[in-house]
Amino acid sequence: MGDDSYITFLDPPRTDFVFKKQPDFDLHIALEVELKHLRAMNAKGIRAGKYVRKPIDHGVIHSIYFHDPNGYVIELSAPTSESHQHAKEALQFKGQNVLLAWSNRQKSITGRSSNTMFT
């Protein structure tokens, strides 16, 4: 990705996984794209006969949603203005504080820092 962040998809060996249908509100991945790309992908999905939720205006972003072959929801979001950057920075700050609070709670429960939770 452009900002040196990354996503890792893991497929653990000898692990069965069965996808179950469930609400998709928090079971999705959101990717930021330019508005022209969002519109192009919306049109492409419709032309291909795929279900694409109509574009939603969230205020600072517009989003479309569709399903990957396993049924997971993919959200493409495009900023609507420069105010998006300010909102994004505020959410990042809030997210970092939420993660820090979670890490501190885990440490108080387990006595270990969160980076050793699963080792």
Coordinates of C-alpha atoms in Angstrom, one line a residue:
M1 CA 0.0 0.0 0.0
G2 CA 1.1 3.6 -0.6
D3 CA 1.7 4.4 3.1
D4 CA 3.8 1.3 3.8
S5 CA 1.0 -0.4 5.6
Y6 CA 0.0 -3.9 4.6
I7 CA -2.6 -6.6 4.9
T8 CA -1.7 -10.2 5.4
F9 CA -4.0 -13.1 4.5
L10 CA -3.1 -16.3 6.3
D11 CA -4.2 -19.8 5.5
P12 CA -3.1 -21.9 8.5
P13 CA -2.3 -25.5 7.5
R14 CA -4.6 -28.3 8.7
T15 CA -7.3 -25.8 9.8
D16 CA -10.8 -26.3 8.7
F17 CA -12.9 -23.2 8.2
V18 CA -16.5 -23.0 7.3
F19 CA -17.9 -19.6 6.4
K20 CA -21.2 -19.0 8.1
K21 CA -23.7 -16.4 7.0
Q22 CA -23.9 -13.6 9.6
P23 CA -24.5 -9.9 9.8
D24 CA -21.7 -8.1 7.9
F25 CA -21.6 -4.8 9.8
D26 CA -18.2 -5.6 11.4
L27 CA -17.2 -8.5 9.2
H28 CA -15.7 -6.5 6.3
I29 CA -12.6 -4.8 5.1
A30 CA -12.7 -1.1 3.9
L31 CA -10.2 0.2 1.4
E32 CA -9.7 3.8 0.5
V33 CA -9.8 4.6 -3.2
E34 CA -10.2 7.7 -5.4
L35 CA -13.7 8.8 -6.3
K36 CA -13.2 8.0 -10.0
H37 CA -12.1 4.4 -9.0
L38 CA -15.1 4.0 -6.7
R39 CA -17.5 5.0 -9.6
A40 CA -15.6 2.7 -12.0
M41 CA -15.8 -0.3 -9.7
N42 CA -19.5 0.4 -9.0
A43 CA -20.2 0.4 -12.8
K44 CA -18.0 -2.7 -13.3
G45 CA -19.9 -4.7 -10.7
I46 CA -23.3 -3.7 -12.1
R47 CA -22.2 -4.6 -15.6
A48 CA -21.0 -8.0 -14.4
G49 CA -24.4 -8.7 -12.8
K50 CA -22.9 -8.6 -9.2
Y51 CA -24.8 -7.3 -6.2
V52 CA -23.3 -3.9 -5.3
R53 CA -25.0 -1.8 -2.7
K54 CA -25.8 1.6 -4.0
P55 CA -23.3 4.3 -3.1
I56 CA -23.7 5.6 0.4
D57 CA -22.8 9.1 1.4
H58 CA -21.3 9.0 4.9
G59 CA -20.5 12.7 5.0
V60 CA -16.7 12.7 4.6
I61 CA -16.6 9.6 2.4
H62 CA -18.8 7.8 -0.2
S63 CA -18.8 4.0 0.0
I64 CA -19.9 1.0 -2.1
Y65 CA -20.1 -2.5 -0.7
F66 CA -19.9 -5.9 -2.5
H67 CA -19.1 -9.5 -1.5
D68 CA -16.0 -11.4 -2.2
P69 CA -16.3 -15.1 -3.3
N70 CA -16.4 -16.3 0.3
G71 CA -19.2 -13.9 1.2
Y72 CA -17.1 -11.3 3.1
V73 CA -18.0 -7.7 2.4
I74 CA -15.5 -5.4 0.7
E75 CA -16.1 -1.7 1.2
L76 CA -14.5 0.8 -1.2
S77 CA -14.5 4.3 0.2
A78 CA -13.6 7.6 -1.4
P79 CA -13.0 10.9 0.4
T80 CA -15.5 13.6 -0.5
S81 CA -13.4 16.6 0.4
E82 CA -10.2 17.8 2.2
S83 CA -12.2 17.7 5.5
H84 CA -11.8 14.0 5.1
Q85 CA -8.1 14.2 6.1
H86 CA -9.0 16.0 9.3
A87 CA -11.7 13.4 10.2
K88 CA -9.2 10.6 9.3
E89 CA -6.5 12.1 11.6
A90 CA -9.1 12.4 14.4
L91 CA -10.2 8.8 14.0
Q92 CA -6.6 7.5 13.8
F93 CA -5.9 9.3 17.1
K94 CA -9.0 7.9 18.7
G95 CA -8.2 4.4 17.3
Q96 CA -4.7 4.6 18.8
N97 CA -6.1 5.5 22.2
V98 CA -8.7 2.6 22.0
L99 CA -5.9 0.2 21.1
L100 CA -3.7 1.4 23.9
A101 CA -6.5 1.1 26.4
W102 CA -7.2 -2.5 25.2
S103 CA -3.5 -3.4 25.4
N104 CA -3.4 -2.0 29.0
R105 CA -6.5 -4.0 30.0
Q106 CA -5.0 -7.2 28.5
K107 CA -1.8 -6.6 30.4
S108 CA -3.7 -6.1 33.7
I109 CA -5.6 -9.4 33.1
T110 CA -2.8 -11.6 31.8
G111 CA 0.3 -9.8 33.2
R112 CA 1.8 -9.8 29.7
S113 CA 2.0 -7.1 27.1
S114 CA -0.3 -7.5 24.2
N115 CA 2.5 -8.2 21.8
T116 CA 3.1 -11.5 23.6
M117 CA -0.6 -12.5 23.9
F118 CA -0.5 -15.2 21.3
T119 CA 3.1 -16.5 21.6

